[in-house]
Coordinates of C-alpha atoms in Angstrom, one line a residue:
Chain A
M1214 CA -0.1 0.0 0.1
L1215 CA 2.9 2.5 0.9
L1216 CA 4.7 1.6 -2.4
Q1217 CA 1.6 2.0 -4.0
F1218 CA 0.9 5.6 -2.5
K1219 CA 4.6 6.7 -2.8
N1220 CA 4.7 5.8 -6.5
T1221 CA 1.3 7.4 -7.5
V1222 CA 3.2 10.9 -6.6
H1223 CA 5.8 10.0 -9.4
A1224 CA 4.7 10.2 -13.0
Q1225 CA 6.6 7.0 -13.7
S1226 CA 4.3 4.6 -12.2
S1227 CA 2.0 2.4 -15.1
Y1228 CA -0.4 0.1 -14.7
Q1229 CA -1.9 -3.2 -16.5
F1230 CA -5.1 -4.3 -16.0
G1231 CA -6.6 -7.6 -17.5
A1232 CA -7.2 -11.6 -17.2
L1233 CA -5.0 -14.2 -16.6
P1234 CA -6.9 -17.6 -17.4
S1235 CA -5.0 -21.0 -16.7
L1236 CA -5.8 -24.6 -17.4
N1237 CA -3.5 -27.0 -15.1
L1238 CA -3.7 -30.7 -16.2
N1239 CA -2.1 -33.3 -13.5
K1240 CA -1.3 -37.0 -14.0
K1241 CA 0.0 -39.4 -11.1
M1242 CA 2.3 -41.5 -12.2
K1243 CA 4.1 -44.9 -11.0
N1244 CA 6.7 -44.8 -8.2
D1245 CA 5.6 -41.0 -6.7
W1246 CA 6.2 -39.3 -10.0
S1247 CA 3.5 -36.8 -11.5
L1248 CA 3.1 -34.8 -14.3
N1249 CA 1.9 -31.1 -14.6
F1250 CA 0.6 -29.6 -17.8
K1251 CA -0.2 -25.6 -18.0
I1252 CA -1.9 -23.5 -20.3
E1253 CA -1.9 -19.7 -19.2
S1254 CA -2.8 -16.9 -21.4
R1255 CA -2.2 -13.3 -20.3
L1256 CA -4.9 -10.8 -22.0
L1257 CA -4.7 -7.0 -21.6
F1258 CA -7.8 -4.9 -21.1
Q1259 CA -6.2 -1.7 -20.0
S1260 CA -2.8 -0.3 -19.6
G1261 CA -1.3 3.4 -19.2
E1262 CA 0.2 5.6 -17.0
I1263 CA -0.9 6.9 -13.4
N1264 CA -2.5 10.1 -13.7
G1265 CA -1.9 9.6 -17.4
D1266 CA -2.4 8.4 -21.1
V1267 CA -5.0 5.5 -21.0
D1268 CA -4.8 2.6 -23.6
K1269 CA -7.9 0.6 -23.8
N1270 CA -7.0 -1.5 -27.0
F1271 CA -7.7 -5.3 -26.4
N1272 CA -4.3 -7.2 -26.8
N1273 CA -3.7 -11.3 -26.2
V1274 CA 0.0 -10.6 -24.7
L1275 CA 1.1 -14.2 -24.4
T1276 CA 0.5 -17.6 -24.1
D1277 CA 2.4 -20.2 -22.1
F1278 CA 2.5 -23.8 -22.4
S1279 CA 4.5 -25.7 -19.6
L1280 CA 5.1 -29.4 -18.7
I1281 CA 6.6 -30.1 -15.4
G1282 CA 7.8 -33.7 -14.2
A1283 CA 7.7 -33.9 -10.2
K1284 CA 9.0 -36.3 -7.9
K1285 CA 7.6 -36.8 -4.1
I1286 CA 10.7 -36.9 -1.8
G1287 CA 8.8 -36.7 1.5
L1288 CA 5.3 -36.8 2.9
N1289 CA 4.8 -33.6 2.1
S1290 CA 7.7 -32.2 -0.7
R1291 CA 8.0 -32.7 -3.8
I1292 CA 10.8 -31.5 -6.2
A1293 CA 9.9 -30.9 -10.0
G1294 CA 11.6 -29.6 -13.1
G1295 CA 10.0 -28.7 -16.5
Y1296 CA 10.3 -26.3 -19.4
M1297 CA 7.7 -23.7 -20.5
I1298 CA 7.2 -22.1 -23.8
R1299 CA 5.8 -18.8 -24.4
F1300 CA 4.4 -16.9 -27.2
K1301 CA 4.5 -13.2 -27.3
E1302 CA 4.3 -10.9 -29.8
G1303 CA 5.2 -13.3 -32.6
N1304 CA 8.7 -14.2 -30.5
L1305 CA 9.3 -17.6 -28.8
Y1306 CA 10.5 -17.9 -25.4
H1307 CA 12.0 -20.7 -23.5
R1308 CA 12.0 -21.2 -19.9
F1309 CA 13.6 -24.0 -17.8
I1310 CA 12.3 -24.7 -14.3
Q1311 CA 13.1 -26.2 -10.9
Q1312 CA 11.3 -26.2 -7.9
Y1313 CA 10.8 -27.8 -4.7
V1314 CA 7.6 -27.7 -2.6
I1315 CA 6.7 -28.4 0.8
V1316 CA 3.2 -28.6 2.4
Q1317 CA 2.6 -28.5 6.0
K1318 CA -1.1 -29.4 7.3
L1319 CA -1.6 -27.3 10.2
S1320 CA -5.0 -27.2 12.3
G1321 CA -7.4 -26.1 10.1
F1322 CA -5.5 -24.8 7.1
R1323 CA -2.4 -25.6 5.2
L1324 CA 0.5 -23.8 4.0
A1325 CA 2.8 -24.3 0.8
H1326 CA 6.1 -23.5 0.6
R1327 CA 7.1 -23.0 -3.2
F1328 CA 10.9 -22.3 -3.9
L1329 CA 11.7 -22.0 -7.6
S1330 CA 14.6 -20.9 -9.8
D1331 CA 14.0 -20.6 -13.8
Q1332 CA 16.1 -19.3 -16.9
T1333 CA 14.4 -17.7 -19.8
F1334 CA 16.0 -17.6 -22.9
S1335 CA 14.7 -15.7 -26.4
E1336 CA 16.0 -14.4 -29.7
S1337 CA 14.5 -10.7 -28.6
E1338 CA 15.8 -10.6 -25.2
E1339 CA 19.0 -11.4 -23.1
P1340 CA 18.6 -14.3 -21.1
E1341 CA 16.7 -13.7 -17.5
F1342 CA 17.6 -16.1 -14.4
R1343 CA 15.1 -15.5 -11.6
L1344 CA 14.6 -17.0 -8.1
R1345 CA 11.5 -17.1 -6.5
Y1346 CA 9.7 -17.7 -3.3
R1347 CA 6.2 -18.3 -2.8
I1348 CA 3.7 -19.0 0.6
T1349 CA 0.5 -20.3 -0.1
S1350 CA -1.9 -21.1 2.6
E1351 CA -5.5 -22.5 1.7
L1352 CA -8.3 -22.0 4.1
P1353 CA -11.1 -24.4 4.0
L1354 CA -14.3 -22.0 4.6
N1355 CA -16.2 -25.7 6.1
G1356 CA -14.4 -28.0 8.2
E1357 CA -10.9 -28.9 8.7
S1358 CA -10.0 -29.6 5.2
V1359 CA -11.3 -28.7 1.4
N1360 CA -13.9 -31.2 0.4
P1361 CA -15.9 -31.8 -2.8
R1362 CA -18.4 -29.1 -3.0
E1363 CA -17.2 -26.7 -0.5
L1364 CA -15.3 -23.3 -1.0
Y1365 CA -11.7 -22.3 0.2
L1366 CA -9.9 -19.3 0.0
K1367 CA -6.3 -19.6 -1.2
I1368 CA -3.8 -16.6 -0.6
N1369 CA -0.5 -16.6 -2.5
N1370 CA 2.2 -14.0 -1.9
E1371 CA 5.2 -14.2 -3.9
Y1372 CA 9.0 -12.8 -4.1
I1373 CA 10.5 -12.8 -7.5
N1374 CA 14.3 -11.9 -7.7
S1375 CA 15.3 -11.3 -11.4
L1376 CA 18.8 -10.6 -12.9
Q1377 CA 18.6 -9.7 -16.9
E1378 CA 21.5 -7.6 -18.6
K1379 CA 22.9 -7.4 -15.1
T1380 CA 20.1 -5.4 -14.2
Y1381 CA 18.2 -6.8 -10.9
D1382 CA 14.5 -6.3 -10.1
L1383 CA 12.4 -7.6 -7.4
E1384 CA 8.6 -8.4 -8.2
I1385 CA 5.8 -8.8 -5.4
R1386 CA 2.6 -10.9 -6.2
L1387 CA -0.3 -10.9 -3.8
V1388 CA -3.3 -13.2 -5.1
P1389 CA -6.3 -13.9 -3.2
L1390 CA -8.5 -16.4 -4.9
L1391 CA -11.8 -17.9 -3.9
G1392 CA -12.0 -21.9 -4.8
Y1393 CA -14.4 -24.2 -5.3
E1394 CA -13.6 -28.2 -5.3
I1395 CA -16.5 -29.9 -7.4
T1396 CA -14.8 -33.1 -7.2
D1397 CA -11.7 -34.7 -5.9
Q1398 CA -10.4 -34.0 -9.3
F1399 CA -11.5 -30.6 -10.2
K1400 CA -11.1 -27.5 -8.9
I1401 CA -12.2 -23.7 -10.0
E1402 CA -10.2 -20.6 -8.3
T1403 CA -11.0 -16.9 -9.4
G1404 CA -9.7 -13.8 -7.6
V1405 CA -7.0 -11.0 -8.3
D1406 CA -3.5 -11.6 -9.2
Y1407 CA -1.6 -8.1 -8.0
R1408 CA 1.9 -7.6 -9.0
I1409 CA 4.2 -4.7 -8.7
N1410 CA 7.9 -4.7 -10.2
S1411 CA 10.3 -1.9 -10.9
F1412 CA 9.8 0.1 -7.8
L1413 CA 13.6 -0.4 -7.1
T1414 CA 14.2 1.7 -10.3
D1415 CA 11.1 4.5 -9.8
N1416 CA 9.4 2.9 -12.7
T1417 CA 6.7 1.1 -10.7
R1418 CA 4.4 -1.1 -12.6
H1419 CA 1.4 -2.1 -11.0
S1420 CA -0.4 -5.2 -12.7
Y1421 CA -4.2 -6.2 -11.8
W1422 CA -5.0 -9.8 -13.4
M1423 CA -8.2 -11.2 -12.9
T1424 CA -7.7 -14.8 -12.7
L1425 CA -9.5 -18.0 -13.5
N1426 CA -7.6 -21.4 -12.6
F1427 CA -8.8 -25.0 -13.8
F1428 CA -7.0 -27.8 -11.7
I1429 CA -7.9 -31.2 -13.4
E1430 CA -6.3 -34.4 -12.1
L1431 CA -6.4 -37.1 -14.9
Chain B
M591 CA -14.4 -80.9 14.4
Y592 CA -15.0 -79.2 11.1
K593 CA -16.9 -76.1 12.9
F594 CA -14.3 -75.5 15.1
K595 CA -11.8 -75.3 12.3
L596 CA -13.9 -72.8 10.4
L597 CA -14.1 -70.8 13.4
I598 CA -10.4 -70.8 13.9
F599 CA -10.1 -69.9 9.9
L600 CA -12.9 -67.1 10.4
I601 CA -11.0 -65.7 13.2
V602 CA -7.5 -65.8 11.7
F603 CA -9.0 -64.1 8.4
F604 CA -10.5 -61.5 10.4
V605 CA -7.9 -60.5 12.6
S606 CA -5.3 -60.7 9.4
Y607 CA -7.9 -58.5 7.6
N608 CA -8.1 -55.9 10.4
L609 CA -4.3 -56.0 10.7
F610 CA -3.8 -55.5 7.1
A611 CA -3.2 -51.8 6.3
Q612 CA -6.7 -50.4 4.6
D613 CA -6.7 -47.1 2.5
K614 CA -8.9 -44.6 5.2
F615 CA -10.9 -41.9 3.5
E616 CA -12.3 -39.3 5.7
K617 CA -14.4 -36.3 4.9
E618 CA -14.7 -33.8 7.7
S619 CA -17.0 -30.9 7.2
R620 CA -18.0 -28.4 10.1
I621 CA -22.0 -28.1 11.1
K622 CA -24.1 -26.1 13.1
P623 CA -25.2 -26.9 16.6
K624 CA -28.6 -27.0 15.1
D625 CA -27.7 -29.8 12.7
V626 CA -26.4 -31.6 15.4
P627 CA -28.5 -34.9 17.0
S628 CA -30.7 -33.7 20.1
K629 CA -28.7 -36.7 22.0
A630 CA -25.4 -35.9 21.3
L631 CA -26.2 -32.4 21.8
S632 CA -27.7 -32.7 25.3
F633 CA -24.8 -35.0 26.0
I634 CA -22.3 -32.2 25.6
D635 CA -24.7 -29.7 27.1
S636 CA -24.9 -31.7 30.6
L637 CA -21.2 -31.5 31.0
K638 CA -21.5 -27.9 31.9
M639 CA -18.2 -26.6 30.2
D640 CA -17.5 -23.3 29.4
T641 CA -15.5 -23.7 26.5
K642 CA -16.4 -23.3 22.8
V643 CA -17.6 -26.8 21.3
K644 CA -17.1 -27.0 17.6
W645 CA -19.2 -29.7 15.9
Y646 CA -18.1 -31.6 12.8
L647 CA -19.6 -34.4 10.4
E648 CA -17.2 -37.4 9.6
E649 CA -18.1 -39.2 6.5
G650 CA -16.1 -42.1 5.8
L651 CA -16.7 -45.2 3.0
N652 CA -19.3 -47.0 5.4
K653 CA -20.5 -44.6 7.9
K654 CA -21.3 -41.2 8.8
S655 CA -20.7 -40.1 12.8
I656 CA -20.7 -36.5 14.7
E657 CA -17.9 -35.3 16.1
A658 CA -17.5 -32.6 19.0
K659 CA -14.2 -31.1 19.6
Y660 CA -13.0 -28.4 22.4
K661 CA -10.0 -27.6 24.1
Q662 CA -10.1 -27.6 28.5
N663 CA -6.8 -26.8 30.1
K664 CA -4.9 -26.8 26.9
V665 CA -5.7 -30.6 26.2
S666 CA -7.7 -31.5 23.2
Y667 CA -10.8 -33.3 23.2
S668 CA -12.8 -35.3 20.5
I669 CA -15.9 -36.8 21.7
E670 CA -17.4 -38.8 18.4
F671 CA -21.1 -40.1 18.1
D672 CA -22.9 -42.0 15.7
S673 CA -25.3 -40.7 13.4
I674 CA -28.4 -40.6 16.0
G675 CA -26.1 -38.9 18.8
K676 CA -25.3 -42.1 20.4
I677 CA -21.8 -41.6 22.2
E678 CA -19.2 -43.9 20.5
D679 CA -15.7 -42.9 22.1
I680 CA -13.7 -39.8 23.4
E681 CA -10.2 -39.3 22.3
I682 CA -7.7 -37.1 24.1
E683 CA -4.8 -36.0 23.0
V684 CA -1.7 -36.9 24.8
N685 CA 2.0 -36.3 24.5
W686 CA 4.3 -39.5 23.2
G687 CA 6.4 -38.9 26.3
D688 CA 3.6 -39.1 28.9
L689 CA 3.1 -42.9 28.1
E690 CA 4.1 -45.4 30.0
S691 CA 7.4 -46.9 29.2
S692 CA 6.4 -50.6 28.7
L693 CA 3.4 -49.4 26.6
S694 CA 5.7 -46.9 24.3
E695 CA 8.2 -49.6 24.0
S696 CA 5.7 -52.2 23.0
I697 CA 4.3 -49.8 20.3
S698 CA 7.7 -48.7 19.1
S699 CA 8.6 -52.4 18.7
Q700 CA 5.5 -52.7 16.3
L701 CA 6.3 -49.6 14.3
Q702 CA 10.2 -50.7 13.8
Q703 CA 8.9 -54.0 12.4
N704 CA 6.5 -52.2 10.0
C705 CA 8.7 -48.9 8.9
S706 CA 12.5 -48.5 8.1
S707 CA 11.8 -45.2 10.0
H708 CA 8.9 -43.6 11.3
R709 CA 8.3 -40.4 13.1
I710 CA 5.0 -40.1 15.7
E711 CA 2.9 -37.3 14.6
K712 CA 0.0 -37.4 17.3
V713 CA -1.3 -39.9 19.8
Q714 CA -4.5 -39.8 21.6
R715 CA -6.2 -41.8 24.1
Q716 CA -9.3 -43.6 23.4
F717 CA -12.0 -44.3 25.6
T718 CA -15.3 -46.6 24.8
G719 CA -17.9 -48.0 27.0
S720 CA -21.2 -47.3 28.2
E721 CA -22.7 -43.8 28.1
N722 CA -23.0 -43.5 31.9
D723 CA -19.0 -44.5 32.2
L724 CA -17.9 -41.9 29.5
F725 CA -20.0 -39.2 30.9
T726 CA -18.8 -39.9 34.4
F727 CA -15.2 -40.1 33.1
L728 CA -15.6 -36.9 31.5
N729 CA -17.0 -35.3 34.5
T730 CA -14.8 -36.4 37.0
R731 CA -12.0 -38.0 35.5
I732 CA -12.3 -41.3 37.1
I733 CA -11.4 -44.4 34.9
L734 CA -14.0 -46.9 35.9
E735 CA -13.1 -50.4 35.5
H736 CA -15.4 -51.0 32.5
L737 CA -13.8 -48.6 30.3
N738 CA -12.0 -50.0 27.8
I739 CA -8.7 -47.8 26.7
N740 CA -6.9 -47.7 23.1
Y741 CA -4.2 -45.8 21.6
E742 CA -4.7 -44.1 18.5
I743 CA -1.4 -43.2 16.8
I744 CA -0.9 -41.1 13.7
V745 CA 2.6 -42.2 12.2
R746 CA 4.7 -40.9 9.4
C747 CA 6.0 -44.5 8.1
K748 CA 8.9 -44.9 5.8
Q749 CA 8.5 -48.4 3.5
L750 CA 10.5 -49.3 0.9
N751 CA 11.5 -45.8 -0.1
E752 CA 8.0 -44.3 0.2
V753 CA 6.4 -42.1 2.9
D754 CA 3.2 -42.5 4.2
L755 CA 0.8 -41.6 6.9
F756 CA -0.6 -44.1 9.0
E757 CA -3.0 -44.8 11.8
Y758 CA -2.3 -47.3 14.1
L759 CA -4.8 -48.7 16.7
F760 CA -3.0 -50.1 19.9
N761 CA -4.8 -51.7 23.0
K762 CA -3.7 -50.4 26.1
N763 CA -0.7 -53.2 26.5
G764 CA 0.6 -51.9 23.4
K765 CA -0.8 -54.9 21.4
L766 CA -1.7 -53.8 17.5
I767 CA -5.5 -53.7 16.7
S768 CA -5.4 -52.2 13.2
T769 CA -3.4 -50.4 10.8
S770 CA -5.1 -47.9 8.2
K771 CA -3.1 -45.7 5.5
L772 CA -4.5 -42.3 5.5
V773 CA -5.3 -40.5 1.9
L774 CA -3.9 -37.4 1.8
K775 CA -5.6 -34.5 -0.1
N776 CA -4.1 -33.3 -3.5
S777 CA -2.1 -30.3 -3.3
S778 CA -1.6 -29.9 -6.8
Q779 CA -3.3 -26.2 -6.6
L780 CA -0.9 -25.2 -4.0
E781 CA 2.2 -26.4 -6.1
Y782 CA 1.5 -24.7 -9.4

């Protein structure tokens, strides 16, 4: 909030507003292996400078396809690695992903810690290297755990350290979501994905993405 | 003689069936006091506690039950009723270190046989018996001789490089009664 207030004073602050629909397909394999296939699009409805010019042209900014293989290494922990391809404004981006996730079952809710590193390569930009940490809480709105035909609240908070062309940036994401478990195999979530970046260089950008996530277990 | 052999066979079959680790699915939903069977509600009311009681509906594969949970003097209580409100058991969370050494040694020995490594997550002392005896116990902490005591233990157990969560039930002497593997909730929406 303070960052947002501080940056609205400066003319450099910009914003984006749009939608971020995604589809996650998960498949359990033998010997504690699993696969995650994800499609995500970024649709821009409006962007501009705060207190400045506004662009209301609709733009399908990008579409990502990723495939991640994961191996359970403890009761509640998993390591994973994968590849993502991004289609953005006629260019291709290749991203390699490594992650470690641990899920804690606490009294009345679950907490997940995700440590992730990724490396992105493309012909149009210099390579980007990122280190990310995300904490996610899942609060059932009925009972001790989320069950079919029940709602839940999910809150993500992520910190993304990025290095590109010797320039460091920090992005912070806060994503409150309302989820509904239709069956054990099918969940839907919706909410707002708020992101703030470039605030270290005084070119703060605020992004607000309306999110719609589908999770399907095959 | 034939009937006797058949009886032995049936006993061995059921005992080994019970000892074999079954998967345990349980759905627990919070319910309001107005949805609790009146018999269960009046049992809890008659305890005259000034602590908040939370009510849950537990649905397993074959049965439904009602559970009242509360804390008293920092101790967690869970009282289970059947679907019409008749009390089934009382479970009280206890510390592993508070168990008698002969009991904990017997349980540990069993767990060492079943798991290449293990960690005890939760221990509950379970009381079953008549409604009157259970009520007396909750009011006075006097354990009447007809009350039956078992120990329900949640264990993180590693077997053949796979780690799973199990629910073990032991009698008061540390003899194994049953084992079930707990089916953990999917967490892909927390990971991706």
